[in-house]
């Protein structure tokens, strides 16, 4: 049986930091509220295109795998905030990388986009259809945020991560996954006025906005991720104690604590970086995975558990068996263009536009 080894990994977190204190300068919130309810201390704000972040993460992942872009035969991009829908953004990334032999597909399943992509890519490798696949997950969510809505605006940030997976006969990579969707509750997270729904055929300018039932999403996230984790553990005949590290979606530290309690995980089994980046949606797992490797928290042969939950409401979990190599084959010096503005300066127009509108509609 063929498997799909994770041979490369990389991340891109933009340099501009938006702290909780910064948020409190233009909305009715506080560092105390945000940290105690979410564990988030700061998040990053992107000063360029999403595809610039994706390119940096991809170049690091390719270098770590020791691959040239021309060797890739497929690029899968998990993202709900891409540069463009036509051309699709995976094509933009393929062209910029010089991945001339790769098919390029965008996947929109929100926060689960990376896990869905890894599942699809792994199974395409297993069938023999593809051999070397780049799976990217990331988001430029600050661009779509309603900065006048404090219950949602404090939760998110921008970032991107990527992995390379390659065919192997060794039992390694994503061994099993369980993915699904609670579509009956799809409107619990909704970014309105994106897309071509007929109701948007109007002459008025339509602001993108968020409908977000935080508590409902919280409860469903814990339940669905716990169930998905139990599924994959059972399928793989493993118990929680066999798992060296859980690399979960990072939406809220309280969700991670509740998940750990529900499935009987020890606190130090869970990799947490939500305090630094907030919820970067499809970016959270590949960025966390890359940081776990950078911090030497993953060892050869380790079993890892991933769990994710997002708009849709999509959910999933997967078990990875790490291979022998935990260091990059090569390093890339890829980086974003310099950023000369603070996060508040980058967001100034967005914030003013949404604040003016919320006063009009109040
Ligand atoms: N600052 C200060 N006060 C606030 C803020 C804020 N930023 N936001 C809300 N409040 C207030 C509310 O108005 C409310 O006030 P009230 O009691 O006077 O009405 C109070 O704080 C409590 O609000 P709750 O909604 O009860 O707070 P809760 O403890 O449930 O936390 C949160 C809210 C953080 C949103 C939580 O429910 C959560 O994390 N939900 C899940 C998010 C998630 O999983 N997202 C993943 C998917 S996202 C995706 O896929 C794109």
Short mmCIF file of C-alpha atoms and ligand atoms in Angstrom, two decimals:
data_model
loop_
_atom_site.label_atom_id
_atom_site.label_comp_id
_atom_site.label_asym_id
_atom_site.label_seq_id
_atom_site.Cartn_x
_atom_site.Cartn_y
_atom_site.Cartn_z
CA UNK A 1 0.00 0.00 0.00
CA UNK A 2 1.29 3.46 -0.90
CA UNK A 3 1.50 6.18 1.75
CA UNK A 4 2.16 9.93 1.62
CA UNK A 5 5.13 10.99 3.71
CA UNK A 6 5.28 14.60 4.90
CA UNK A 7 8.73 15.55 3.59
CA UNK A 8 8.59 19.35 3.83
CA UNK A 9 6.96 22.00 5.98
CA UNK A 10 6.96 25.79 6.16
CA UNK A 11 5.08 28.79 7.46
CA UNK A 12 4.63 32.50 6.84
CA UNK A 13 3.40 34.81 9.58
CA UNK A 14 3.29 38.47 8.56
CA UNK A 15 5.37 40.79 10.78
CA UNK A 16 2.73 43.38 11.80
CA UNK A 17 1.35 42.53 15.25
CA UNK A 18 -2.11 43.64 16.39
CA UNK A 19 -2.25 43.29 20.17
CA UNK A 20 -5.36 43.15 22.35
CA UNK A 21 -4.39 46.62 23.58
CA UNK A 22 -4.39 47.87 19.96
CA UNK A 23 -7.93 46.50 19.52
CA UNK A 24 -9.07 48.32 22.65
CA UNK A 25 -8.05 51.63 21.03
CA UNK A 26 -10.94 51.44 18.56
CA UNK A 27 -13.53 49.03 20.02
CA UNK A 28 -15.16 48.42 23.37
CA UNK A 29 -13.00 45.51 24.53
CA UNK A 30 -10.07 44.80 26.81
CA UNK A 31 -6.97 42.65 27.00
CA UNK A 32 -8.49 41.04 30.10
CA UNK A 33 -11.72 40.01 28.28
CA UNK A 34 -9.94 38.66 25.22
CA UNK A 35 -7.25 36.67 27.06
CA UNK A 36 -9.63 35.23 29.63
CA UNK A 37 -12.30 34.20 27.06
CA UNK A 38 -10.00 33.06 24.24
CA UNK A 39 -6.35 32.85 25.33
CA UNK A 40 -5.45 35.16 22.41
CA UNK A 41 -2.89 37.88 23.21
CA UNK A 42 -2.05 39.11 19.70
CA UNK A 43 -2.55 38.30 16.03
CA UNK A 44 -0.77 39.15 12.75
CA UNK A 45 -2.08 41.46 10.02
CA UNK A 46 -0.99 40.90 6.42
CA UNK A 47 0.42 43.89 4.49
CA UNK A 48 0.52 42.20 1.07
CA UNK A 49 -1.47 39.60 -0.87
CA UNK A 50 -2.52 36.24 0.53
CA UNK A 51 -0.58 34.56 -2.29
CA UNK A 52 2.62 36.31 -1.11
CA UNK A 53 2.24 34.56 2.26
CA UNK A 54 1.43 31.27 0.52
CA UNK A 55 4.53 31.60 -1.68
CA UNK A 56 6.83 32.12 1.30
CA UNK A 57 5.35 29.15 3.22
CA UNK A 58 5.52 26.98 0.06
CA UNK A 59 9.14 27.88 -0.69
CA UNK A 60 10.13 26.89 2.86
CA UNK A 61 8.21 23.62 2.53
CA UNK A 62 9.80 22.82 -0.85
CA UNK A 63 13.30 23.57 0.49
CA UNK A 64 12.66 21.37 3.54
CA UNK A 65 11.66 18.55 1.17
CA UNK A 66 14.64 19.21 -1.10
CA UNK A 67 12.29 19.52 -4.10
CA UNK A 68 12.19 21.86 -7.09
CA UNK A 69 8.75 23.37 -7.89
CA UNK A 70 8.78 21.64 -11.29
CA UNK A 71 8.69 18.25 -9.54
CA UNK A 72 5.25 18.93 -8.01
CA UNK A 73 2.29 17.33 -9.78
CA UNK A 74 -0.49 18.87 -7.67
CA UNK A 75 -1.07 21.97 -5.51
CA UNK A 76 -4.02 21.99 -3.11
CA UNK A 77 -4.86 25.28 -1.43
CA UNK A 78 -7.18 25.37 1.61
CA UNK A 79 -8.35 28.98 1.92
CA UNK A 80 -11.59 30.95 2.09
CA UNK A 81 -9.95 34.37 1.59
CA UNK A 82 -7.90 33.83 -1.60
CA UNK A 83 -6.53 36.66 -3.77
CA UNK A 84 -8.92 35.71 -6.54
CA UNK A 85 -11.57 33.16 -7.50
CA UNK A 86 -10.83 33.38 -11.22
CA UNK A 87 -8.03 32.61 -11.80
CA UNK A 88 -8.08 30.39 -8.77
CA UNK A 89 -5.35 31.28 -6.29
CA UNK A 90 -3.64 27.86 -6.40
CA UNK A 91 -2.91 28.74 -10.08
CA UNK A 92 -1.44 32.10 -9.04
CA UNK A 93 0.81 30.30 -6.56
CA UNK A 94 1.76 27.58 -9.10
CA UNK A 95 2.80 30.22 -11.64
CA UNK A 96 4.79 32.28 -9.13
CA UNK A 97 6.58 29.16 -7.88
CA UNK A 98 7.28 27.93 -11.40
CA UNK A 99 5.38 24.68 -10.75
CA UNK A 100 4.76 24.06 -14.45
CA UNK A 101 3.78 20.39 -14.07
CA UNK A 102 1.26 20.81 -11.27
CA UNK A 103 -2.52 20.82 -11.33
CA UNK A 104 -3.85 23.55 -9.03
CA UNK A 105 -7.03 23.34 -6.93
CA UNK A 106 -8.56 25.72 -4.37
CA UNK A 107 -10.50 24.10 -1.53
CA UNK A 108 -12.93 26.16 0.51
CA UNK A 109 -13.91 24.42 3.71
CA UNK A 110 -12.84 27.33 5.99
CA UNK A 111 -10.80 26.33 9.06
CA UNK A 112 -10.66 22.67 8.00
CA UNK A 113 -9.17 23.58 4.57
CA UNK A 114 -5.70 22.27 5.35
CA UNK A 115 -6.91 19.01 6.91
CA UNK A 116 -9.35 18.45 4.03
CA UNK A 117 -6.49 19.17 1.59
CA UNK A 118 -4.10 16.79 3.34
CA UNK A 119 -6.78 14.09 3.31
CA UNK A 120 -7.48 14.60 -0.43
CA UNK A 121 -3.79 14.82 -1.37
CA UNK A 122 -2.87 11.73 0.68
CA UNK A 123 -5.62 9.69 -0.93
CA UNK A 124 -4.68 10.84 -4.45
CA UNK A 125 -1.14 9.66 -3.72
CA UNK A 126 -2.48 6.36 -2.39
CA UNK A 127 -4.36 5.70 -5.62
CA UNK A 128 -1.20 6.40 -7.63
CA UNK A 129 -2.78 9.41 -9.38
CA UNK A 130 -0.21 11.85 -7.95
CA UNK A 131 3.27 11.56 -6.46
CA UNK A 132 4.40 14.91 -5.12
CA UNK A 133 1.78 17.24 -3.72
CA UNK A 134 2.01 20.66 -2.07
CA UNK A 135 -0.79 21.22 0.47
CA UNK A 136 -1.21 24.83 1.60
CA UNK A 137 -3.53 26.22 4.27
CA UNK A 138 -3.87 29.87 5.14
CA UNK A 139 -6.00 32.94 5.38
CA UNK A 140 -6.03 36.72 4.85
CA UNK A 141 -9.06 37.11 7.07
CA UNK A 142 -8.33 40.65 8.30
CA UNK A 143 -9.34 41.85 4.83
CA UNK A 144 -12.86 40.43 5.24
CA UNK A 145 -13.37 41.38 8.88
CA UNK A 146 -16.10 43.63 10.21
CA UNK A 147 -13.87 45.67 12.52
CA UNK A 148 -16.92 47.12 14.28
CA UNK A 149 -18.06 43.68 15.56
CA UNK A 150 -16.11 42.99 18.73
CA UNK A 151 -17.43 39.45 19.30
CA UNK A 152 -15.76 38.22 16.10
CA UNK A 153 -13.06 40.78 15.17
CA UNK A 154 -10.88 39.94 18.19
CA UNK A 155 -10.68 36.23 17.30
CA UNK A 156 -8.88 36.09 13.96
CA UNK A 157 -5.49 36.76 12.36
CA UNK A 158 -3.59 36.22 9.11
CA UNK A 159 -1.03 33.46 8.40
CA UNK A 160 -0.22 30.60 6.07
CA UNK A 161 1.50 27.21 6.26
CA UNK A 162 2.32 24.45 3.80
CA UNK A 163 3.55 20.87 3.62
CA UNK A 164 4.93 18.69 0.83
CA UNK A 165 3.72 15.09 0.72
CA UNK A 166 5.38 12.40 -1.38
CA UNK A 167 4.60 8.79 -2.27
CA UNK A 168 6.38 6.15 -0.20
CA UNK A 169 5.93 2.48 0.67
CA UNK A 170 6.73 3.16 4.34
CA UNK A 171 3.76 3.42 6.70
CA UNK A 172 3.99 7.14 7.41
CA UNK A 173 2.13 10.44 6.85
CA UNK A 174 -1.62 10.77 7.32
CA UNK A 175 -2.62 7.20 8.18
CA UNK A 176 -6.29 7.86 8.61
CA UNK A 177 -8.74 10.75 8.66
CA UNK A 178 -12.38 11.31 9.43
CA UNK A 179 -14.00 14.38 7.88
CA UNK A 180 -17.58 15.59 7.81
CA UNK A 181 -19.95 18.53 7.91
CA UNK A 182 -22.84 19.63 10.15
CA UNK A 183 -24.53 21.36 7.24
CA UNK A 184 -27.80 21.82 9.14
CA UNK A 185 -25.99 24.49 11.20
CA UNK A 186 -24.18 26.11 8.25
CA UNK A 187 -25.36 29.63 9.09
CA UNK A 188 -23.81 29.56 12.60
CA UNK A 189 -20.75 31.06 10.86
CA UNK A 190 -21.51 33.13 7.80
CA UNK A 191 -19.56 35.78 5.92
CA UNK A 192 -22.37 37.56 4.15
CA UNK A 193 -22.27 39.09 0.67
CA UNK A 194 -19.41 36.94 -0.60
CA UNK A 195 -20.36 34.81 -3.59
CA UNK A 196 -23.01 34.92 -6.28
CA UNK A 197 -26.20 34.07 -4.38
CA UNK A 198 -29.19 35.50 -6.26
CA UNK A 199 -30.23 37.57 -3.23
CA UNK A 200 -27.18 39.76 -3.88
CA UNK A 201 -28.43 41.02 -7.25
CA UNK A 202 -28.86 44.61 -6.14
CA UNK A 203 -27.62 48.04 -7.12
CA UNK A 204 -26.55 48.87 -3.54
CA UNK A 205 -22.96 48.39 -2.43
CA UNK A 206 -22.93 45.30 -0.24
CA UNK A 207 -20.65 45.25 2.77
CA UNK A 208 -19.13 41.94 3.70
CA UNK A 209 -20.29 41.11 7.21
CA UNK A 210 -20.20 38.28 9.74
CA UNK A 211 -22.98 36.33 11.37
CA UNK A 212 -21.32 34.40 14.13
CA UNK A 213 -23.06 32.39 16.86
CA UNK A 214 -19.98 32.06 19.07
CA UNK A 215 -21.43 29.90 21.84
CA UNK A 216 -23.16 27.52 19.43
CA UNK A 217 -19.95 27.12 17.42
CA UNK A 218 -17.97 26.58 20.62
CA UNK A 219 -20.21 23.71 21.79
CA UNK A 220 -20.35 22.06 18.38
CA UNK A 221 -16.58 22.44 17.86
CA UNK A 222 -15.74 20.58 21.08
CA UNK A 223 -18.27 17.81 20.45
CA UNK A 224 -17.47 17.25 16.75
CA UNK A 225 -13.67 17.38 17.16
CA UNK A 226 -13.82 14.99 20.15
CA UNK A 227 -15.97 12.53 18.21
CA UNK A 228 -13.72 12.75 15.13
CA UNK A 229 -10.62 12.17 17.31
CA UNK A 230 -12.23 9.11 18.91
CA UNK A 231 -13.14 7.81 15.41
CA UNK A 232 -9.62 8.01 14.04
CA UNK A 233 -8.04 6.58 17.20
CA UNK A 234 -10.39 3.60 17.00
CA UNK A 235 -9.81 3.15 13.25
CA UNK A 236 -6.05 3.10 13.84
CA UNK A 237 -6.36 0.95 16.96
CA UNK A 238 -4.55 3.56 19.06
CA UNK A 239 -5.35 5.07 22.43
CA UNK A 240 -4.88 8.66 23.57
CA UNK A 241 -1.71 7.66 25.45
CA UNK A 242 -0.10 6.55 22.14
CA UNK A 243 -0.37 10.13 20.83
CA UNK A 244 2.81 12.16 21.35
CA UNK A 245 1.39 15.48 20.23
CA UNK A 246 -2.01 16.87 19.29
CA UNK A 247 -1.79 19.61 16.66
CA UNK A 248 -5.32 21.01 16.66
CA UNK A 249 -7.05 23.90 14.96
CA UNK A 250 -6.35 26.99 17.08
CA UNK A 251 -9.61 28.93 17.55
CA UNK A 252 -9.82 29.46 21.30
CA UNK A 253 -7.67 28.09 24.15
CA UNK A 254 -10.87 27.21 26.04
CA UNK A 255 -11.96 25.00 23.13
CA UNK A 256 -8.59 23.22 23.25
CA UNK A 257 -8.88 22.72 27.02
CA UNK A 258 -12.43 21.37 26.68
CA UNK A 259 -11.35 19.01 23.87
CA UNK A 260 -8.40 17.76 25.94
CA UNK A 261 -10.65 17.12 28.94
CA UNK A 262 -13.29 15.35 26.86
CA UNK A 263 -10.92 12.83 25.25
CA UNK A 264 -8.57 12.49 28.23
CA UNK A 265 -5.49 14.31 26.95
CA UNK A 266 -2.76 15.62 29.16
CA UNK A 267 -2.22 19.39 28.83
CA UNK A 268 1.37 18.95 27.60
CA UNK A 269 0.20 16.64 24.78
CA UNK A 270 -1.47 19.62 23.05
CA UNK A 271 0.48 22.09 20.92
CA UNK A 272 -0.88 25.60 21.48
CA UNK A 273 0.08 28.82 19.67
CA UNK A 274 -3.32 30.56 19.59
CA UNK A 275 -1.97 33.22 22.02
CA UNK A 276 0.42 34.48 19.29
CA UNK A 277 -1.74 34.32 16.18
CA UNK A 278 -5.45 34.00 17.09
CA UNK A 279 -7.55 31.89 14.74
CA UNK A 280 -5.88 31.86 11.31
CA UNK A 281 -8.50 29.41 10.02
CA UNK A 282 -6.94 27.02 7.45
CA UNK A 283 -3.49 28.34 8.45
CA UNK A 284 -3.60 27.15 12.05
CA UNK A 285 -2.63 23.48 11.66
CA UNK A 286 0.24 23.81 9.14
CA UNK A 287 1.70 26.78 11.07
CA UNK A 288 1.41 24.86 14.37
CA UNK A 289 2.91 21.73 12.80
CA UNK A 290 5.87 23.74 11.47
CA UNK A 291 6.41 25.41 14.85
CA UNK A 292 6.17 22.06 16.67
CA UNK A 293 9.00 20.79 14.40
CA UNK A 294 11.02 23.98 14.89
CA UNK A 295 10.65 23.56 18.66
CA UNK A 296 11.73 19.88 18.51
CA UNK A 297 8.37 18.69 19.86
CA UNK A 298 8.06 16.02 17.15
CA UNK A 299 10.36 12.96 17.01
CA UNK A 300 10.85 10.18 14.46
CA UNK A 301 7.99 7.68 14.55
CA UNK A 302 5.70 9.85 16.72
CA UNK A 303 1.95 9.55 16.34
CA UNK A 304 0.29 12.97 15.98
CA UNK A 305 -3.40 13.75 16.20
CA UNK A 306 -4.94 16.66 14.27
CA UNK A 307 -8.47 17.99 14.81
CA UNK A 308 -10.27 20.84 13.15
CA UNK A 309 -13.62 22.61 12.98
CA UNK A 310 -14.86 25.54 10.92
CA UNK A 311 -17.54 27.25 8.87
CA UNK A 312 -19.80 24.89 7.01
CA UNK A 313 -19.84 23.60 9.74
CA UNK A 314 -17.00 21.36 8.60
CA UNK A 315 -15.05 19.13 10.96
CA UNK A 316 -12.29 16.57 10.81
CA UNK A 317 -9.51 14.69 12.57
CA UNK A 318 -6.54 12.71 11.39
CA UNK A 319 -3.64 10.62 12.68
CA UNK A 320 -0.16 11.18 11.31
CA UNK A 321 2.78 8.87 11.86
CA UNK A 322 5.89 11.00 11.55
CA UNK A 323 8.73 9.60 9.47
CA UNK A 324 12.46 9.47 10.28
CA UNK A 325 13.36 13.01 9.29
CA UNK A 326 12.54 15.93 11.58
CA UNK A 327 14.91 18.52 10.09
CA UNK A 328 14.69 20.29 6.72
CA UNK A 329 16.89 19.01 3.88
CA UNK A 330 17.54 22.60 2.79
CA UNK A 331 16.57 26.08 3.99
CA UNK A 332 15.00 28.87 1.97
CA UNK A 333 15.50 32.59 2.62
CA UNK A 334 12.05 33.39 1.19
CA UNK A 335 10.36 36.25 3.04
CA UNK A 336 7.58 38.80 2.57
CA UNK A 337 8.39 42.27 1.23
CA UNK A 338 9.32 44.67 4.07
CA UNK A 339 6.41 46.12 6.05
CA UNK A 340 6.74 49.79 6.99
CA UNK A 341 3.40 50.20 8.74
CA UNK A 342 2.01 49.13 12.09
CA UNK A 343 -0.94 46.73 12.12
CA UNK A 344 -3.25 49.64 13.07
CA UNK A 345 -1.95 51.68 10.14
CA UNK A 346 -2.52 48.79 7.71
CA UNK A 347 -6.10 48.43 8.96
CA UNK A 348 -6.94 52.13 9.27
CA UNK A 349 -9.21 52.38 6.20
CA UNK A 350 -11.04 49.13 6.95
CA UNK A 351 -11.63 50.12 10.56
CA UNK A 352 -12.92 53.60 9.66
CA UNK A 353 -15.21 52.25 6.94
CA UNK A 354 -16.83 49.66 9.22
CA UNK A 355 -17.10 52.01 12.21
CA UNK A 356 -18.79 54.68 10.05
CA UNK A 357 -21.21 52.10 8.71
CA UNK A 358 -22.06 50.68 12.16
CA UNK A 359 -22.91 54.22 13.34
CA UNK A 360 -25.23 54.62 10.34
CA UNK A 361 -26.99 51.31 10.96
CA UNK A 362 -27.14 51.63 14.80
N1 LIG B 1 -14.81 42.36 24.36
C1 LIG B 1 -15.56 42.56 25.43
N2 LIG B 1 -16.78 42.01 25.59
C2 LIG B 1 -17.23 41.20 24.61
C3 LIG B 1 -16.48 40.96 23.44
C4 LIG B 1 -15.22 41.58 23.33
N3 LIG B 1 -14.41 41.41 22.27
N4 LIG B 1 -17.18 40.12 22.65
C5 LIG B 1 -18.33 39.85 23.29
N5 LIG B 1 -18.37 40.49 24.48
C6 LIG B 1 -19.41 40.49 25.50
C7 LIG B 1 -20.75 40.08 24.94
O1 LIG B 1 -21.41 41.21 24.41
C8 LIG B 1 -21.43 39.54 26.17
O2 LIG B 1 -21.91 40.63 26.93
P1 LIG B 1 -23.34 40.53 27.69
O3 LIG B 1 -23.17 39.41 28.67
O4 LIG B 1 -23.47 41.87 28.34
O5 LIG B 1 -24.34 40.24 26.62
C9 LIG B 1 -20.28 38.92 26.99
O6 LIG B 1 -19.07 39.49 26.46
C10 LIG B 1 -20.21 37.40 26.90
O7 LIG B 1 -20.28 36.99 25.57
P2 LIG B 1 -20.34 35.46 25.21
O8 LIG B 1 -20.70 35.31 23.77
O9 LIG B 1 -21.18 34.74 26.20
O10 LIG B 1 -18.82 35.02 25.44
P3 LIG B 1 -18.21 33.58 25.38
O11 LIG B 1 -17.60 33.25 26.66
O12 LIG B 1 -19.16 32.58 24.77
O13 LIG B 1 -17.02 33.78 24.33
C11 LIG B 1 -16.39 33.51 21.99
C12 LIG B 1 -17.30 34.22 23.00
C13 LIG B 1 -14.96 33.85 22.32
C14 LIG B 1 -16.73 33.97 20.59
C15 LIG B 1 -16.58 31.97 22.10
O14 LIG B 1 -17.94 31.67 22.09
C16 LIG B 1 -15.88 31.19 20.99
O15 LIG B 1 -14.68 31.10 20.97
N6 LIG B 1 -16.65 30.57 20.10
C17 LIG B 1 -16.11 29.68 19.05
C18 LIG B 1 -15.28 30.32 18.02
C19 LIG B 1 -14.83 29.26 17.04
O16 LIG B 1 -14.79 28.09 17.31
N7 LIG B 1 -14.47 29.56 15.85
C20 LIG B 1 -13.99 28.54 14.93
C21 LIG B 1 -14.61 28.56 13.68
S1 LIG B 1 -14.41 30.09 12.83
C22 LIG B 1 -14.32 29.74 11.17
O17 LIG B 1 -14.42 28.66 10.74
C23 LIG B 1 -14.15 30.85 10.16
#
